[in-house]
Coordinates of C-alpha atoms in Angstrom, one line a residue:
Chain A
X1 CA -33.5 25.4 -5.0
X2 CA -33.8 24.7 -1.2
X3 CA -30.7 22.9 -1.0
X4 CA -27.8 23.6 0.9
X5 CA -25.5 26.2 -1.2
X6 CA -22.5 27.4 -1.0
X7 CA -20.2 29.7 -2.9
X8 CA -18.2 30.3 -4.5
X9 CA -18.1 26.7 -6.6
X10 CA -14.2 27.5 -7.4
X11 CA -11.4 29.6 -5.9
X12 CA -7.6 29.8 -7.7
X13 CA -5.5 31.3 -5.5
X14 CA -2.2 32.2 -4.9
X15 CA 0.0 30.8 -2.1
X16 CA -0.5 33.4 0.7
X17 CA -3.4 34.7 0.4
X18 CA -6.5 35.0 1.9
X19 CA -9.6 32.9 0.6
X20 CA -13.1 32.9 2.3
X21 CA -16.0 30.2 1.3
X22 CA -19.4 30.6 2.3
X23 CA -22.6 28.1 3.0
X24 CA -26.0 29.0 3.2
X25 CA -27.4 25.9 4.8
X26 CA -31.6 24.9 4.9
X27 CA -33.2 27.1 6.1
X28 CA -34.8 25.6 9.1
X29 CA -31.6 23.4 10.1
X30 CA -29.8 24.5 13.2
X31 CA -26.7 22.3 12.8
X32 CA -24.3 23.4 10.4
X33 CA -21.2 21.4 9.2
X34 CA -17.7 21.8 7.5
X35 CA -16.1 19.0 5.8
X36 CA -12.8 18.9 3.5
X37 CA -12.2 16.0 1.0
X38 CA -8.9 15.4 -1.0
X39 CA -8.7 13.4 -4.1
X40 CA -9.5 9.7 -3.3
X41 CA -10.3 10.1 0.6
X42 CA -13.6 11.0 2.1
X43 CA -14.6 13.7 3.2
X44 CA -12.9 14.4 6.3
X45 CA -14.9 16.5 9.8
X46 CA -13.7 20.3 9.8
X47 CA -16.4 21.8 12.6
X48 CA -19.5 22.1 13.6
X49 CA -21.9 24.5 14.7
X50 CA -25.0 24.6 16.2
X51 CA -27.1 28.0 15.7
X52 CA -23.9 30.3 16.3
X53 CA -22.0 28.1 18.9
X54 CA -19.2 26.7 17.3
X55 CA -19.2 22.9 19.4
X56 CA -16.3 21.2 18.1
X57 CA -13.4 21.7 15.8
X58 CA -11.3 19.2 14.1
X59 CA -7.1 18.9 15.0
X60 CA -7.3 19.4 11.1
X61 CA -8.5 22.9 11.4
X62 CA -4.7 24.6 12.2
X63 CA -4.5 28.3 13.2
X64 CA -5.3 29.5 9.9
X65 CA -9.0 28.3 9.5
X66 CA -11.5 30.3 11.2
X67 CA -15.3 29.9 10.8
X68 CA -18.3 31.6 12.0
X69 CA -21.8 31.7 11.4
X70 CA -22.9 35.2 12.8
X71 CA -27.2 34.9 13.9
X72 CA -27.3 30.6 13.4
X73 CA -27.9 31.6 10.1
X74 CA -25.2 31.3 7.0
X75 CA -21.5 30.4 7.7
X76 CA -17.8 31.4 6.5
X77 CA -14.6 29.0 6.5
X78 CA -11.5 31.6 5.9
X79 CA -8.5 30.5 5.3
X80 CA -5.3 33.0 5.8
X81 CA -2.0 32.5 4.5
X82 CA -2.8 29.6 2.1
X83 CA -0.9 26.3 1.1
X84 CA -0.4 24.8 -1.7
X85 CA -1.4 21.5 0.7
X86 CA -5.1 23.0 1.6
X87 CA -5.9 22.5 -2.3
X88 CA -9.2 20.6 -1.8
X89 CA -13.1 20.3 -2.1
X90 CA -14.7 22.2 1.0
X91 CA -17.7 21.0 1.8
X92 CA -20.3 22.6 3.7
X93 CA -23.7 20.2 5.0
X94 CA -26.8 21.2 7.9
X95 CA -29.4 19.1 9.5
X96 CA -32.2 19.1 11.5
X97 CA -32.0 16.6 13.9
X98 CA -28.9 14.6 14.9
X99 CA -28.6 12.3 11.8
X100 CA -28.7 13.3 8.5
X101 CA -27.4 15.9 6.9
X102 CA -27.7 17.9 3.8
X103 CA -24.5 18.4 1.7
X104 CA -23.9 21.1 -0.1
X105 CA -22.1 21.1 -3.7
X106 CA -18.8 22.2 -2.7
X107 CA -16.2 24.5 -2.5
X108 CA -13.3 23.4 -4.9
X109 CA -10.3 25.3 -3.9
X110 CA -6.7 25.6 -5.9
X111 CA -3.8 27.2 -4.1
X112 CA -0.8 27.4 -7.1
Chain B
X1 CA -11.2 6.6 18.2
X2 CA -13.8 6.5 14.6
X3 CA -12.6 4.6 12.0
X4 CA -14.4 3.5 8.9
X5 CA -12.6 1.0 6.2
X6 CA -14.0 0.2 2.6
X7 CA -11.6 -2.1 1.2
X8 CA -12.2 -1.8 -1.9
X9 CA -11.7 1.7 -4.2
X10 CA -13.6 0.3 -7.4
X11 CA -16.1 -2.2 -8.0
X12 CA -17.0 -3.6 -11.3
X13 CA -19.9 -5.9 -12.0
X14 CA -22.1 -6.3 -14.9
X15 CA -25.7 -5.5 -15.4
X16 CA -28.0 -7.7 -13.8
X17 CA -25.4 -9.0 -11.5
X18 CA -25.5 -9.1 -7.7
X19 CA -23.2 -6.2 -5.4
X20 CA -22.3 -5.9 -2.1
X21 CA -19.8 -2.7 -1.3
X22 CA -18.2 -3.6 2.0
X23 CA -17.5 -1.2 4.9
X24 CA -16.2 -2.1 8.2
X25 CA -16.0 0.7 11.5
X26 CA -13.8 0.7 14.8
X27 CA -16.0 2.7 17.3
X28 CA -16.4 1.6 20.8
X29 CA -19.1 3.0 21.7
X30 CA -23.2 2.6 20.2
X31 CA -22.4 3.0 16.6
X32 CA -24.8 5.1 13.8
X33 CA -24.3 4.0 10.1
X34 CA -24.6 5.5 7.2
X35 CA -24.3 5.1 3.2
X36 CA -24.1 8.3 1.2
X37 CA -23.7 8.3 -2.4
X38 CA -22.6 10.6 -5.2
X39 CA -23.8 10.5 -8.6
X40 CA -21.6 11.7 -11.1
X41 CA -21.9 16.0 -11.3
X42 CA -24.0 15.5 -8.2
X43 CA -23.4 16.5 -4.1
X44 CA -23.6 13.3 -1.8
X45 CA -26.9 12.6 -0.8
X46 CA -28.0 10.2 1.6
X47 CA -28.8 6.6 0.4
X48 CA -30.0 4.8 3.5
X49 CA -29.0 4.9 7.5
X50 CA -29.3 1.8 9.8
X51 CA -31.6 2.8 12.3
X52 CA -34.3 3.4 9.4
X53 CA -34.1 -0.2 8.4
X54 CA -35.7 0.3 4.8
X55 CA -34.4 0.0 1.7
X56 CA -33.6 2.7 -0.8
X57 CA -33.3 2.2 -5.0
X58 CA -33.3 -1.6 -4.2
X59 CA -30.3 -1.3 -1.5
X60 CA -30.1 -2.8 1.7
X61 CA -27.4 -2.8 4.6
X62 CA -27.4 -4.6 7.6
X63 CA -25.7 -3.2 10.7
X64 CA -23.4 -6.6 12.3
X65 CA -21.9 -5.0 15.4
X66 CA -20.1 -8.6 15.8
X67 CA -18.3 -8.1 12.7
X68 CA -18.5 -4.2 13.2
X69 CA -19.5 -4.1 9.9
X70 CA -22.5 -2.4 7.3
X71 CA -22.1 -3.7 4.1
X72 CA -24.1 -2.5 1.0
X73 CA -26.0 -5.1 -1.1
X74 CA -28.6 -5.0 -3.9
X75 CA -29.3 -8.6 -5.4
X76 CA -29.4 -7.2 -9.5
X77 CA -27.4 -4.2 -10.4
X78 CA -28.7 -1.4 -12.9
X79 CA -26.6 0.8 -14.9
X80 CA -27.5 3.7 -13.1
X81 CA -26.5 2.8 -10.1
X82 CA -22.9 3.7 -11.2
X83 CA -21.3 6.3 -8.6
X84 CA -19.1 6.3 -5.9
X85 CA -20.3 5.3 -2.5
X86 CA -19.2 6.2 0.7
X87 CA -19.9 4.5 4.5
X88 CA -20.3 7.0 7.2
X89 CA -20.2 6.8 11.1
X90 CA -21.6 8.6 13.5
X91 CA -22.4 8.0 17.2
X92 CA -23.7 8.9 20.7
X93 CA -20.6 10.6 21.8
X94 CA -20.2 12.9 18.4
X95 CA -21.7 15.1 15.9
X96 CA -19.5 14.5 13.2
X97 CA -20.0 11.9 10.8
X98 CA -16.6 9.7 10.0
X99 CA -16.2 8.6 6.4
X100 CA -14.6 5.9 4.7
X101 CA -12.3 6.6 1.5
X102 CA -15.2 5.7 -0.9
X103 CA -15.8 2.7 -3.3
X104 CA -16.6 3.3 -6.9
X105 CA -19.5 1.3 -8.3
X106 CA -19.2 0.5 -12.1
X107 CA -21.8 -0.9 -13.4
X108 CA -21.7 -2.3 -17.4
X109 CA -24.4 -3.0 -19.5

């Protein structure tokens, strides 16, 4: 599959801790995406990357959110201290040029 | 600021039958439009984008920047179109694409 993945598909966690999500975007994309999506909204602009340069970040993204993506390659969302309100699908897309891009299948995340 | 509304979360019609999903944006600027879709147990994929003009599985949306709105249409549902769709926006100024809450499609035989 030369899809966008990402991993891992679920997370339970407990309120407090530590969770990290990764995406492993196509392989010749240099823009690389985060999105979050609760139930019955879209999905909702996290930040953006292109190669290793993070370029923009959402107000959504609070102090506890960090991404990277070390060589313009794969990326990592971390979230510390978790909430029970960051429960949500994390979704991770890339692209080529400026329009379309490439989901991946998602991150689900429970915080109990 | 980008704002994209779908008034409407669930859209039934029958088989056969004509559909148009609405979506409306706010964006002051040179606007890109999008529909993505996701099947059921599926990622959203890309059905069709304005500037390409064509149309995909028998959809077809026209960008009206005088109603600021990109509303989905196919003239005889199928059964397999069932999903949820959602309108996307996008535009000179940003990277990001803006989404709209999503409509699901149900479509009965």
């Amino acid at each position: 599959d030369t899809g966008v993945s990402q991993n891992p598909r679920h997370k339970i966690t407990k309120r407090g801790q530590n969770v990290t999500f990764r995406c492993d975007p196509i392989s010749e994309h240099n823009r690389l995406y985060w999105y979050r999506q609760t139930l019955g909204q879209g999905p909702e602009f996290l930040t953006y990357f292109q190669n290793e340069a993070q370029l923009e970040k959402s107000r959504l993204l609070s102090d506890r959110f960090s991404a990277e993506r070390p060589k313009g390659s794969f990326s990592t969302l971390e979230i510390q201290r978790t909430e029970q309100g960051d429960s949500a699908m994390y979704l991770c897309a890339s692209s080529r040029d400026r329009y379309e891009q490439y989901f991946g299948p998602g991150t689900r995340l429970t915080v109990t | 600021a980008q704002r994209v509304t779908q008034p409407e979360k669930l859209l039934s019609v029958f088989k056969g039958a004509p559909v148009e999903l609405k979506c409306n944006y706010s964006y002051s600027g040179s606007p890109e439009l999008f529909w993505y879709v996701q099947y059921s147990r599926q990622r959203l994929q890309l059905l069709l984008r304005h500037i390409s003009r064509e149309s995909i599985k028998g959809f077809t949306a026209d960008l009206n920047k005088g109603e600021t709105s990109f509303h989905l249409k196919k003239p005889f549902a199928q059964e397999e179109d069932s999903a949820m769709y959602y309108c996307a926006l996008s535009g000179r100024g940003f990277q990001k694409l803006v989404f709209g809450t999503g409509t699901r499609l149900l479509v009965s035989p």
